[in-house]
Amino acid sequence: MPPTQRLPSPYRPEAEIVARHLEFLQGAVDWPLAAARARPWVEAVRRHPPPFWAMERLLKEYPIGSSEGLALMRLAEALLRVPDAPTAIALTADQLGRAEFESGSDSALARLSDAAIAMSKKLLPGAEHEGGLLGKLGARTVVAATLRAVQLLGRQFVLGQDIGEAMRHADADRRALPLLRFSYDMLGEGARTDADAGHYLEAYRQAIAAIAAAVDPAQPVEANDGISIKLSALHPRYEALQRERVLEELVPRVWTLCEQAARANVGLTIDAEEVDRLELSLEVFEALAARVAAEQPQWRGFGLALQAYQTRALELVQAVVAIARRHGLRLMCRLVKGAYWDAEIKRAQELGLAHYPVFTHKQHTDIAYLACARALLQAADAIYPQFATHNAGTAAAILRMAQGSGANFEFQRLHGMGEGLYREILGSAPATGAASTLNGHPATPGAASAAAGQMPLRVYAPVGRHRDLLAYLVRRLLENGANSSFVHQLADDAVGIDELLASPLRPQPAPSLALPPQLYGAGRRNSRGLDLAVPEMREPLLAACAGLQVPAVAPFELQQVPAAVQRARAAFASWRTVPVEARAAILRQTAAAMEDQLPRLAGLLVKEAFKTWGDCVAEVREAVDFLRYYAAEAERIQQPVLLPGPTGEHNELRLTPRGAWVCISPWNFPLAIFTGQIAAALATGNTVLAKPAEQTPAIAAEAVRLLHAAGVPREALQLLHGPGETVGAALVAQPGIAGVVFTGSTQVARTIQRALAAQDGPLLPLIAETGGINAMIVDSTALPEQVADAVLQSAFRSAGQRCSALRLLCVHAGIADAVIEMVAGAARELAVGDPALPGTDVGPVIDGEAYEHLQRHLRRLRREARPLLPPGDFPPASRLLPPQAFEVERISQVREEIFGPVLHVVRWDGDPQAVIDEANALGYGLTLGIQTRIDSRAQALAARADVGNVYVNRNMIGAVVGVQPFGGQGLSGTGPKAGGPHYLYRFCAEQTLTINTTAAGGNVALLASVS
C-alpha cells in the first residue's frame, strides 16, 4: 500500500490559509445571489418556528449565556447519571437555585421547566419553606419533576435508546418525508478500556445487522440508511503515539464492520475526532480503503467525516480524494464544521504552539467549508459529498456551486436541529444537474430528485441511553448556543436577516484570540512547545536522543565546600549591584537558549532521569517559564515603593537580596525545579550554591552552563554535585549562607530545619517543598470517563514520581464499582517500558533503591488491602513497575507517601466534607482533586481542605508557572508557592530608607506650595 499522504502542520498562520481558500473560491461563490436565495428560507423559519423541542427554540428560550441556559445544560449533562437521592437533590438545588426560570413564555417547554423549577425555589434545601418534612418531600418531588424534564429533553435529541427504537422513530419521520435517510450514531464516550471497546464494537455490529434487515440491498447505497462510528470508541489507546498498536489491533476490528456493511449495502462513515488524531485517522482510513478495493470493490458506502474548522481541512479533502483515486473507489465524505473547537484552542495554549490548529474567526470556518465543498464537488467521480450544515447561506451557496455540475450529493442535519430550515430548502431546491453515472454505477437520487423539487436529506441521529448521551447533547448546546453560531442567531429575532446572511468572504487579518505564545500578555512570553502527535515536531527529539551519551559530572570535593561558600559571599557584593533589569535580561537570554536547545535537553532528561517524552518537553518548558516569570517578578517587586509621610521627609521601601543561597533540588524535576530555585535567587540579586540530586547531575550542569553563557558570573552560580548526606549537609551547616531552598522528602526537610536552627548567628529562612498523600474526591455527579482520564494522568504519569501525584482516590459508593473498573481497565492499557520510545506511558523508577523501597510497600499492601491490578512480570533490573492500585477500607490506613505508580482507593458515602476532614487529618497538604458537577460543593470542599492546590474536574498535576502557583502546607512544605507572585519576597530582606529633606535649607517643596 502506498504511504498515506502526509498533511502539512496544523499550526500555521490563519490569515495565510484563509487567503489560499479565498483564492480557490475566486469566481465560484456569488454570495449576494446565495443570500438572496436563503432569505425566504430564513423568513419562513422565523414566521413558522420549529417545534418547541427543537434546538433553535430551546436556545431562544434559554440562551447558553444566561444562568437559566447554563443550569439547564449542567442538569442535562449530569442529573440522569446520579444514583443517589441526596446528591441528586444537591445538584438540582445548586443549579436551579442560580437562575430565574419564570420566562412568561407560552411554549410547552417553558411551561414544563418553569413549573418544575419555580417549585424548587420554595422546596429545595436553602429555599424559604416551613417544616423539615415538607421541605424534604418537596425537594424529592422537584428532583423527580426535573428528571422527567431532562428525560424529555433527551428524547428530542437522541433518536432512540437502542437501534430498534431509533429505527421505529426514523420510519415515522420518513412517512412525512420519503427521501429522508438516517446515519445512526451509537454514541458514547471514547473507550477507556478494552472491555469498553468490545461493548461498542458489538453495539455497532448489532446496529448494522438491524439496518441491513430494513434496507433494500438493490438500491444505491446512498439511498439507504447508514451508520457512523468513532474509532476512539473501538480502541482504548486511539492516539498518534500508539500508531503501531492501533494499526495492528484496530484496523481488523473496523474491517469486520466494513465487511458487514458492504455485504448489506449499508453506508459506514468514520466520524471526525480531535486534531492530534487526524493523521492516524487518515492512515487507518486508507488501510481500510485498500482492503475495500481488494475485497469489496462494488461497495460505495465507505466514508469519512471532515472538519472544516481545521486549518488543514482543504488539504484533508485533497488527501481523501487522492485515496479514492489511488484505490479506484468512490468514497463518501461528510463535511462538518467541527465539534471540539474549545478543546483544540485550550490544548494549543497549554502546549505553547505557534498557532491554533482551528480557525479563530467563525467566518474563516465558513470560508473553509465552502472551499472544501467546492473541492468535493469537483471530485464527483471519486467522492459522494454529504454537506452537514444548518447555515442557510452555506446551503444556498453549495446549491449554486453545484448547479449544472452534474454532481450528486446530499445535505445532512443533526437530529433535533435544522428541521425548519430544511423544510424550506427541500421545498424549493431546483435541479443541481442531470442524472449521470459515476464510476460505471447509476447516479444517486441526489440530482434526479432535485429535478423534481426535492433534495436528499440525511439525519445524523444519536442512539443510546439518555444518561450516557446527554454529555454529547451539552456539547451540541454549547456549539450551537454560541453567540456567533447561525443556529443561535436564527433563533434571535434581534439579529436582522441582512446581518444573519452577511457574506463570510471577508478575511480578518489577525486571530480573534491571542496566539499561544502571547497567552500571558506583553509581560511574559509563553514557553514554546511542540505537539508530539505531529511527526515533524517529534522527529527532532528522537534524532537528538539517538546516540546521546550522558556526560559525566565530576563530584564536588567535600573539603572545598567552605571555599565555595566564601566565593559565593564574595561574588554577592558585585552581583547585588547589577541592576535588576540586567539580571532579568540574563534570565530571559537563558530561557531563549533553553528553547532553542529543547531537543537536546529533552534527550538528556530521557537518558538521565528516565522520563517519557511528554514529561521531558513539559519540563523544559517549565524551566523556561520559571526564568521568564521570575525575571518579570523581580523587575516588579524590586522597584522602590514610596510611602506616605509628613512633609519634608522622603520614605522609601526597598527589597534587597540576602546573600548566598543554598539550592537543593530533586531528581524527579532535575531541570525545572533546579532552574526555578536558581532563577528566583539570581533574579533578586542573591548568589547560588546549587546542589542537584545525585542521580541527575548532567542535566543540572547543562542548565548551569547555559546560565553562565548568558552572563551569570561563575562565582555567583556554582554547581556542587555530590551526595546529599555529605555535600548537601555540609552546605546547610556552613556559616555564612543566607538561606536554603529545598525540594524533597519531609524527613530531609526536617533535618535541614534542625541544622539551620542549631547554627549560631542569624535565623535563616528555609523554603521547603515536600511530598504529600494527595487525595481526589469523586462524587456521584462526576463523569466516569473524565474521572478515569484524570486519575490515570495524576497517579501514573511520570511513573507516579511527582510530589503532586494522586495517592488516594475517594469514590462515592454509588458509582465506585463502575469507576474502579474503568480506572483499572484503563491502567492496564498503559504502555510500560523504555522511555525513549514515543509510545511509552510509564518508564522505570529512578534507581534500584527506589525500586526496592516500592516493592516493600507493595508486599505490605498485598497483605493488607485488595489488589486491583496485576503485579506485572518485569525483571527487577529493569526497574519497571506497572501501575498498581489497592482498595483500602479507610483513609486512615494510608499512613505515608509511596513515591511511585501506586494508587489507594477508598469508597465513601454520606457527607463529603467528612472525607475532606479525614484527608486533612493525615497532616499533608499539597494537592487535592475534586470531581463534581455541584459547583457549591466544589467551593465548600476547597475551602475546607488544608492544601495548597485544589483542582476541580481535571487532573491534579502539571502546575503551570504563574497560572497555578505550587506549594503546600503542613507536612507538605513551608511556602511560599513556587511560580507565584509571593515567592521572590522570601529571597529578599526589606529596607526602609527615610531622608529628612529639610535638613539642608528648609522645606522647599512646602514653601513653594504656599499661594
Coordinates of N, CA and C in Angstrom, one line a residue, residues 639-782:
Q639 N 11.4 47.4 42.5 CA 11.3 48.8 42.4 C 11.0 49.4 43.7
P640 N 11.7 50.5 44.1 CA 11.4 51.2 45.4 C 9.9 51.6 45.4
V641 N 9.4 51.5 46.6 CA 8.0 51.9 46.8 C 8.0 53.1 47.7
L642 N 7.4 54.2 47.2 CA 7.3 55.5 48.0 C 6.2 55.3 49.0
L643 N 6.4 55.7 50.3 CA 5.4 55.6 51.3 C 5.0 57.0 51.8
P644 N 3.8 57.2 52.2 CA 3.3 58.5 52.7 C 4.0 58.9 54.0
G645 N 4.1 60.2 54.2 CA 4.7 60.6 55.5 C 4.5 62.1 55.6
P646 N 5.1 62.7 56.7 CA 5.0 64.1 56.9 C 5.8 64.9 55.9
T647 N 5.4 66.1 55.7 CA 6.1 67.0 54.7 C 7.6 67.2 55.1
G648 N 8.4 67.3 54.1 CA 9.8 67.4 54.4 C 10.6 66.1 54.6
E649 N 10.0 65.0 54.3 CA 10.6 63.8 54.5 C 10.3 62.8 53.4
H650 N 11.3 62.0 53.0 CA 11.1 61.1 51.9 C 11.3 59.7 52.4
N651 N 10.2 58.9 52.3 CA 10.2 57.5 52.8 C 10.1 56.5 51.7
E652 N 10.9 55.5 51.7 CA 11.0 54.6 50.6 C 11.2 53.2 51.1
L653 N 10.5 52.2 50.6 CA 10.6 50.8 51.0 C 11.3 50.0 49.9
R654 N 12.4 49.3 50.2 CA 13.1 48.6 49.2 C 13.2 47.1 49.6
L655 N 13.3 46.2 48.6 CA 13.6 44.8 48.8 C 15.0 44.6 48.4
T656 N 15.8 44.0 49.2 CA 17.2 43.8 49.0 C 17.6 42.3 49.0
P657 N 18.6 41.9 48.3 CA 19.0 40.5 48.4 C 19.6 40.1 49.7
R658 N 19.6 38.8 50.1 CA 20.1 38.4 51.4 C 21.5 37.9 51.4
G659 N 22.0 37.3 50.3 CA 23.3 36.8 50.2 C 23.4 35.5 49.4
A660 N 24.2 34.5 49.9 CA 24.5 33.3 49.2 C 23.4 32.2 49.7
W661 N 22.7 31.8 48.7 CA 21.6 30.8 49.0 C 22.1 29.4 48.6
V662 N 21.7 28.4 49.4 CA 21.9 27.0 49.0 C 20.6 26.5 48.4
C663 N 20.7 26.0 47.2 CA 19.5 25.5 46.4 C 19.7 23.9 46.3
I664 N 18.9 23.2 46.9 CA 18.9 21.7 46.8 C 17.7 21.2 46.1
S665 N 17.9 20.6 44.9 CA 16.8 20.2 44.1 C 16.7 18.7 43.9
P666 N 15.5 18.2 43.5 CA 15.3 16.7 43.4 C 15.6 16.1 42.1
W667 N 15.6 14.8 42.0 CA 15.8 14.1 40.7 C 14.6 14.0 39.9
N668 N 13.4 14.2 40.5 CA 12.2 14.0 39.7 C 11.9 15.2 38.7
F669 N 12.4 16.4 39.1 CA 12.3 17.5 38.1 C 13.7 18.1 38.1
P670 N 14.7 17.4 37.5 CA 16.1 17.9 37.6 C 16.4 19.1 36.8
L671 N 15.6 19.5 35.9 CA 15.8 20.8 35.2 C 14.8 21.9 35.7
A672 N 13.5 21.6 35.8 CA 12.6 22.6 36.1 C 12.8 23.2 37.5
I673 N 12.8 22.3 38.5 CA 12.9 22.8 39.9 C 14.3 23.3 40.1
F674 N 15.3 22.6 39.6 CA 16.7 23.1 39.7 C 16.8 24.5 39.2
T675 N 16.3 24.8 37.9 CA 16.3 26.1 37.3 C 15.5 27.1 38.1
G676 N 14.3 26.7 38.5 CA 13.4 27.6 39.2 C 14.0 28.1 40.5
Q677 N 14.6 27.3 41.3 CA 15.2 27.7 42.5 C 16.3 28.7 42.2
I678 N 17.2 28.4 41.3 CA 18.3 29.2 40.9 C 17.8 30.6 40.4
A679 N 16.9 30.5 39.5 CA 16.4 31.7 38.8 C 15.8 32.7 39.9
A680 N 15.1 32.2 40.9 CA 14.5 33.0 41.9 C 15.6 33.7 42.7
A681 N 16.6 33.0 43.1 CA 17.7 33.6 43.9 C 18.5 34.6 43.0
L682 N 18.9 34.2 41.8 CA 19.7 35.1 41.0 C 18.9 36.4 40.6
A683 N 17.6 36.2 40.3 CA 16.8 37.4 39.8 C 16.8 38.5 40.9
T684 N 16.8 38.1 42.2 CA 16.6 39.0 43.3 C 18.0 39.5 43.8
G685 N 19.1 39.1 43.1 CA 20.4 39.6 43.4 C 21.2 38.8 44.4
N686 N 20.7 37.6 44.7 CA 21.5 36.6 45.5 C 22.4 35.8 44.7
T687 N 23.4 35.2 45.3 CA 24.3 34.2 44.7 C 23.8 32.8 45.1
V688 N 24.3 31.8 44.3 CA 23.7 30.5 44.5 C 24.8 29.4 44.6
L689 N 24.6 28.5 45.5 CA 25.3 27.3 45.6 C 24.3 26.2 45.3
A690 N 24.4 25.6 44.1 CA 23.4 24.7 43.6 C 23.8 23.3 43.8
K691 N 23.0 22.5 44.6 CA 23.3 21.1 44.9 C 22.2 20.3 44.2
P692 N 22.5 19.7 43.0 CA 21.5 18.9 42.3 C 21.4 17.5 43.0
A693 N 20.4 16.8 42.6 CA 20.2 15.4 43.0 C 21.4 14.5 42.5
E694 N 21.8 13.6 43.3 CA 22.9 12.7 42.9 C 22.6 12.0 41.6
Q695 N 21.3 11.6 41.4 CA 21.0 10.8 40.2 C 21.0 11.6 38.9
T696 N 21.0 13.0 39.0 CA 20.8 13.7 37.7 C 21.7 15.0 37.7
P697 N 23.0 14.8 37.8 CA 23.9 15.9 37.7 C 24.1 16.5 36.3
A698 N 24.0 15.7 35.3 CA 24.3 16.1 33.9 C 23.3 17.2 33.5
I699 N 22.1 17.0 33.7 CA 21.1 18.0 33.3 C 21.3 19.3 34.0
A700 N 21.6 19.2 35.3 CA 21.9 20.4 36.1 C 23.1 21.1 35.6
A701 N 24.2 20.4 35.2 CA 25.4 21.0 34.7 C 25.0 21.7 33.4
E702 N 24.1 21.2 32.6 CA 23.8 21.8 31.3 C 23.0 23.1 31.6
A703 N 22.1 23.1 32.6 CA 21.4 24.4 32.9 C 22.4 25.4 33.4
V704 N 23.4 25.0 34.3 CA 24.4 26.0 34.8 C 25.2 26.5 33.6
R705 N 25.6 25.7 32.7 CA 26.3 26.1 31.5 C 25.6 27.2 30.7
L706 N 24.3 27.0 30.5 CA 23.5 28.0 29.8 C 23.4 29.3 30.6
L707 N 23.3 29.2 31.9 CA 23.2 30.5 32.7 C 24.5 31.2 32.7
H708 N 25.6 30.5 32.7 CA 26.9 31.1 32.7 C 27.1 31.8 31.3
A709 N 26.7 31.1 30.2 CA 26.9 31.6 28.9 C 26.1 32.8 28.7
A710 N 25.0 33.0 29.4 CA 24.1 34.1 29.2 C 24.6 35.3 30.0
G711 N 25.6 35.1 31.0 CA 26.2 36.2 31.7 C 26.2 36.1 33.2
V712 N 25.7 35.1 33.8 CA 25.8 34.9 35.2 C 27.3 34.6 35.6
P713 N 27.9 35.4 36.5 CA 29.3 35.1 36.8 C 29.4 33.7 37.5
R714 N 30.6 33.0 37.2 CA 30.8 31.7 37.7 C 30.8 31.6 39.2
E715 N 31.3 32.7 39.8 CA 31.3 32.7 41.3 C 29.9 32.9 41.9
A716 N 29.0 33.6 41.1 CA 27.7 33.8 41.6 C 26.8 32.6 41.5
L717 N 27.2 31.7 40.6 CA 26.4 30.4 40.5 C 27.4 29.3 40.4
Q718 N 27.4 28.5 41.4 CA 28.4 27.3 41.5 C 27.6 26.0 41.6
L719 N 28.0 25.0 40.9 CA 27.4 23.7 40.9 C 28.2 22.8 41.8
L720 N 27.6 22.2 42.8 CA 28.2 21.4 43.8 C 27.5 20.0 43.8
H721 N 28.0 19.1 42.9 CA 27.4 17.8 42.8 C 28.0 16.9 43.8
G722 N 27.1 16.1 44.5 CA 27.6 15.1 45.4 C 26.4 14.6 46.3
P723 N 26.7 13.6 47.1 CA 25.6 13.1 47.9 C 25.0 14.1 48.9
G724 N 23.7 13.9 49.1 CA 23.0 14.9 50.0 C 23.5 14.8 51.4
E725 N 23.8 13.5 51.8 CA 24.2 13.3 53.2 C 25.6 13.9 53.5
T726 N 26.4 14.2 52.5 CA 27.7 14.8 52.7 C 27.8 16.2 52.2
V727 N 27.7 16.4 50.9 CA 27.8 17.8 50.3 C 26.7 18.6 50.7
G728 N 25.4 18.1 50.6 CA 24.3 18.8 51.0 C 24.3 19.2 52.5
A729 N 24.6 18.2 53.3 CA 24.6 18.5 54.7 C 25.7 19.5 55.1
A730 N 26.9 19.5 54.4 CA 27.9 20.4 54.7 C 27.5 21.8 54.3
L731 N 26.8 22.0 53.1 CA 26.4 23.3 52.7 C 25.4 23.9 53.7
V732 N 24.4 23.1 54.2 CA 23.4 23.6 55.1 C 24.1 24.0 56.4
A733 N 25.1 23.3 56.8 CA 25.7 23.6 58.1 C 26.8 24.7 58.0
Q734 N 27.1 25.2 56.8 CA 28.2 26.1 56.6 C 27.8 27.5 57.1
P735 N 28.6 28.1 57.9 CA 28.4 29.5 58.3 C 28.4 30.4 57.1
G736 N 27.6 31.5 57.2 CA 27.7 32.5 56.1 C 26.6 32.3 55.0
I737 N 25.9 31.2 55.0 CA 24.9 31.1 54.0 C 23.7 32.0 54.4
A738 N 22.9 32.4 53.4 CA 21.8 33.3 53.7 C 20.4 32.6 53.8
G739 N 20.3 31.4 53.3 CA 19.1 30.7 53.3 C 19.2 29.4 52.5
V740 N 18.2 28.6 52.7 CA 18.1 27.3 51.9 C 16.8 27.2 51.3
V741 N 16.8 26.8 50.0 CA 15.6 26.4 49.3 C 15.7 24.9 48.9
F742 N 14.7 24.1 49.3 CA 14.8 22.6 49.2 C 13.5 22.1 48.7
T743 N 13.7 21.1 47.8 CA 12.5 20.3 47.4 C 12.9 18.8 47.5
G744 N 12.1 18.1 48.3 CA 12.4 16.7 48.5 C 11.5 16.1 49.6
S745 N 12.0 15.2 50.3 CA 11.2 14.5 51.3 C 11.0 15.3 52.6
T746 N 9.9 15.0 53.3 CA 9.6 15.7 54.5 C 10.7 15.4 55.6
Q747 N 11.2 14.2 55.6 CA 12.2 13.8 56.5 C 13.5 14.6 56.3
V748 N 13.9 14.8 55.1 CA 15.2 15.6 54.8 C 14.9 17.0 55.2
A749 N 13.7 17.5 54.9 CA 13.4 18.9 55.2 C 13.5 19.2 56.7
R750 N 13.1 18.2 57.5 CA 13.2 18.4 58.9 C 14.7 18.4 59.4
T751 N 15.5 17.6 58.7 CA 16.9 17.5 59.1 C 17.5 18.9 58.7
I752 N 17.2 19.5 57.6 CA 17.7 20.8 57.2 C 17.3 21.8 58.2
Q753 N 16.0 21.8 58.6 CA 15.4 22.7 59.5 C 16.2 22.7 60.9
R754 N 16.5 21.5 61.4 CA 17.2 21.3 62.6 C 18.6 21.9 62.5
A755 N 19.3 21.6 61.3 CA 20.6 22.1 61.1 C 20.7 23.6 61.1
L756 N 19.7 24.2 60.5 CA 19.7 25.7 60.4 C 19.5 26.3 61.8
A757 N 18.6 25.6 62.6 CA 18.2 26.1 63.9 C 19.4 26.0 64.9
A758 N 20.3 25.0 64.6 CA 21.4 24.7 65.5 C 22.6 25.7 65.3
Q759 N 22.5 26.4 64.2 CA 23.6 27.4 63.9 C 23.6 28.6 64.8
D760 N 24.7 29.1 65.2 CA 24.8 30.4 65.8 C 24.7 31.5 64.7
G761 N 24.4 32.7 65.1 CA 24.2 33.7 64.1 C 22.8 34.0 63.7
P762 N 22.6 34.5 62.5 CA 21.2 34.9 62.0 C 20.3 33.7 62.0
L763 N 19.0 34.0 62.2 CA 18.0 33.0 61.9 C 17.7 32.9 60.4
L764 N 18.0 31.8 59.8 CA 17.9 31.7 58.4 C 16.6 31.2 57.8
P765 N 16.2 31.7 56.7 CA 14.9 31.2 56.1 C 15.1 29.9 55.4
L766 N 14.1 29.1 55.5 CA 14.0 27.8 54.8 C 12.8 27.8 53.9
I767 N 12.9 27.6 52.6 CA 11.8 27.3 51.7 C 11.8 25.9 51.4
A768 N 10.8 25.1 51.9 CA 10.8 23.7 51.7 C 9.5 23.3 51.0
E769 N 9.7 22.5 49.9 CA 8.5 21.9 49.2 C 8.7 20.4 49.3
T770 N 7.8 19.7 50.0 CA 7.9 18.3 50.2 C 6.8 17.5 49.6
G771 N 6.6 16.3 50.0 CA 5.6 15.4 49.3 C 4.2 15.5 49.9
G772 N 3.4 14.6 49.6 CA 2.0 14.6 50.1 C 1.3 13.3 49.8
I773 N 0.3 13.0 50.7 CA -0.7 12.0 50.4 C -1.9 12.7 49.8
N774 N -1.8 12.9 48.5 CA -2.7 13.7 47.8 C -4.0 12.9 47.4
A775 N -5.1 13.5 47.7 CA -6.4 12.8 47.5 C -7.2 13.4 46.4
M776 N -8.1 12.6 45.8 CA -9.1 13.1 44.8 C -10.4 12.6 45.3
I777 N -11.4 13.5 45.5 CA -12.7 13.1 46.0 C -13.7 13.1 44.8
V778 N -14.4 12.1 44.6 CA -15.2 11.9 43.4 C -16.7 11.7 43.9
D779 N -17.6 12.6 43.6 CA -19.0 12.3 44.0 C -19.7 11.7 42.8
S780 N -21.0 11.4 43.0 CA -21.8 10.6 42.0 C -22.3 11.4 40.9
T781 N -22.0 12.8 40.9 CA -22.3 13.5 39.7 C -21.2 13.5 38.6
A782 N -20.0 13.1 39.0 CA -18.9 13.1 38.1 C -19.0 12.2 36.9

